[in-house]
Amino acid sequence: MDRRRNALYLTIVVSLLAGLITGRTFFFNVAYAFIALLLFSFLWAWSGVNWLSLSRQTRARRAQVGRYMEERFTVRNTSLLPKLWLEVYDQSSLPGHRASHVVSNLRPRAGASWLVRTLCIQRGEFHLGPLRLVTGDPFGLFEMERKISATSRLVVYPSTVEVPEFALPIGILPGGDALRRRTHYITSNASGVRDYAPGDSFNRIHWRSTARRDRLIVKEFELDPLADIWIMMDAERTVHFGEYAPADTDAERMPWEMGEGFSLPPTTEEYTVVVAASLARHFLQKDRSVGFLTYGQRRELIQVDRGARQLTKILETLAVVRARGAISLEQVLTLEGDQMARGTTVIVITPSTREGWVSAAHRLQRRGLRVIGVLVDSESFGGRPGIRQIAARLGAINIPTYIVRNGEDLRVSLSRVRA
């Protein structure tokens, strides 16, 4: 384009000089014609990036590894001039998100749209946008660019797998006893009645008391005597091994879709995250109280709770957590375990082969906590050997243990207790 414009500039200068020297109007007309061509081309290119509207509609701001994220882009020409071509460049940070597009022959007052489906291959927090629009004039003299700096946030949750069987944590209270702790959930332990308050569901209404008192009366419930579950994920930097695939890997060729052929990146970090997410989903679907704790970039603590909202909190934390912690698992169990109530179940997920955390888990067990170990075999990821010795030590103190290896089906590994 620069060469073409320079040729026109030279032609205009030569025509004007020739007109001044010879006095012939032909050379002045040529110069005026090329000046008009430059102005026309500039205005055409300028209108191409200014007189239009562009919108992007994301179906959801939450996605999950192994599933598709969909976006629909719509561009509309609001000018009276057609746009022969329009390039839309997307600068999103989501890996494999190819939303850039070329729109050709966009007529006046017309629009065009396209759908982008991206397979999510990496958990984390990403931004969608900004966008860059590029267009030009019919003669190829000018190219105009416009940046749309608006961005939006997308969180990609880690993938989860179904866990058919897992060591079911039990409480230490005798059957039929309640915890004497009020809850807004409906349980099998009705503790009394009270007046109806706005927001109470109709299935809580006690109809006999309502008929007797001639006003709405609802039942109150207490938590059942099942144990709270704490999921502890080891995120110490020095115990994790494995490497992620290159960022420019073709997403369509990776076996990310759930089902047959599904595989995870060969890193202990990713396996521990997926195990934690799968177990949290498994127990929350069974209406259990689940909490989460890890020391990654910082201390991440989610107090025990139930329901879909609790699962969302845990998945959002797991989406961004990284194995960059400096506190060992033994220290975490010592610091946090002393604050947990008797009867609590602690699920420890770790690739560590250090024996110190086994002693810390044994101390928790003697205090009345139930400990379950999920060991990620770091040797299968190119790391340190010794996971079998850790499993043997845990088995000797009656701690149920599961071993997860690189490339194994997690649904099978989390359903086969080793000790």
Coordinates of N, CA, C and O in Angstrom, one line a residue, residues 95-96 98 121-122 245-251 254:
P95 N -6.5 -20.8 25.2 CA -5.7 -21.7 24.2 C -6.7 -22.3 23.2 O -7.7 -22.9 23.6
G96 N -6.3 -22.3 21.9 CA -7.0 -22.9 20.9 C -8.3 -22.1 20.5 O -9.1 -22.7 19.7
R98 N -9.9 -19.9 18.2 CA -9.7 -19.3 16.9 C -11.0 -18.6 16.5 O -11.8 -19.1 15.7
I121 N -9.0 -26.9 26.7 CA -8.0 -27.9 26.9 C -7.1 -27.5 28.1 O -6.2 -28.3 28.5
Q122 N -7.4 -26.4 28.8 CA -6.6 -26.0 29.9 C -7.4 -25.3 30.9 O -8.2 -24.4 30.5
A245 N 1.8 -29.9 27.8 CA 2.0 -29.9 26.4 C 2.2 -28.5 26.0 O 1.8 -27.5 26.7
P246 N 2.9 -28.2 24.8 CA 3.1 -26.9 24.4 C 1.8 -26.1 24.2 O 0.8 -26.7 23.9
A247 N 1.9 -24.8 24.4 CA 0.7 -24.0 24.3 C 0.1 -24.0 22.9 O -1.1 -23.8 22.7
D248 N 0.9 -24.2 21.8 CA 0.4 -24.1 20.5 C -0.1 -25.5 20.0 O -0.2 -25.7 18.8
T249 N -0.3 -26.5 20.9 CA -0.7 -27.8 20.5 C -2.1 -27.7 19.8 O -3.0 -27.0 20.3
D250 N -2.3 -28.4 18.8 CA -3.6 -28.4 18.1 C -4.7 -29.1 19.0 O -4.6 -30.2 19.3
A251 N -5.6 -28.3 19.4 CA -6.6 -28.8 20.4 C -7.5 -29.9 19.8 O -7.9 -30.8 20.5
M254 N -6.0 -33.4 20.3 CA -5.7 -33.9 21.6 C -6.9 -34.7 22.2 O -8.0 -34.3 21.9

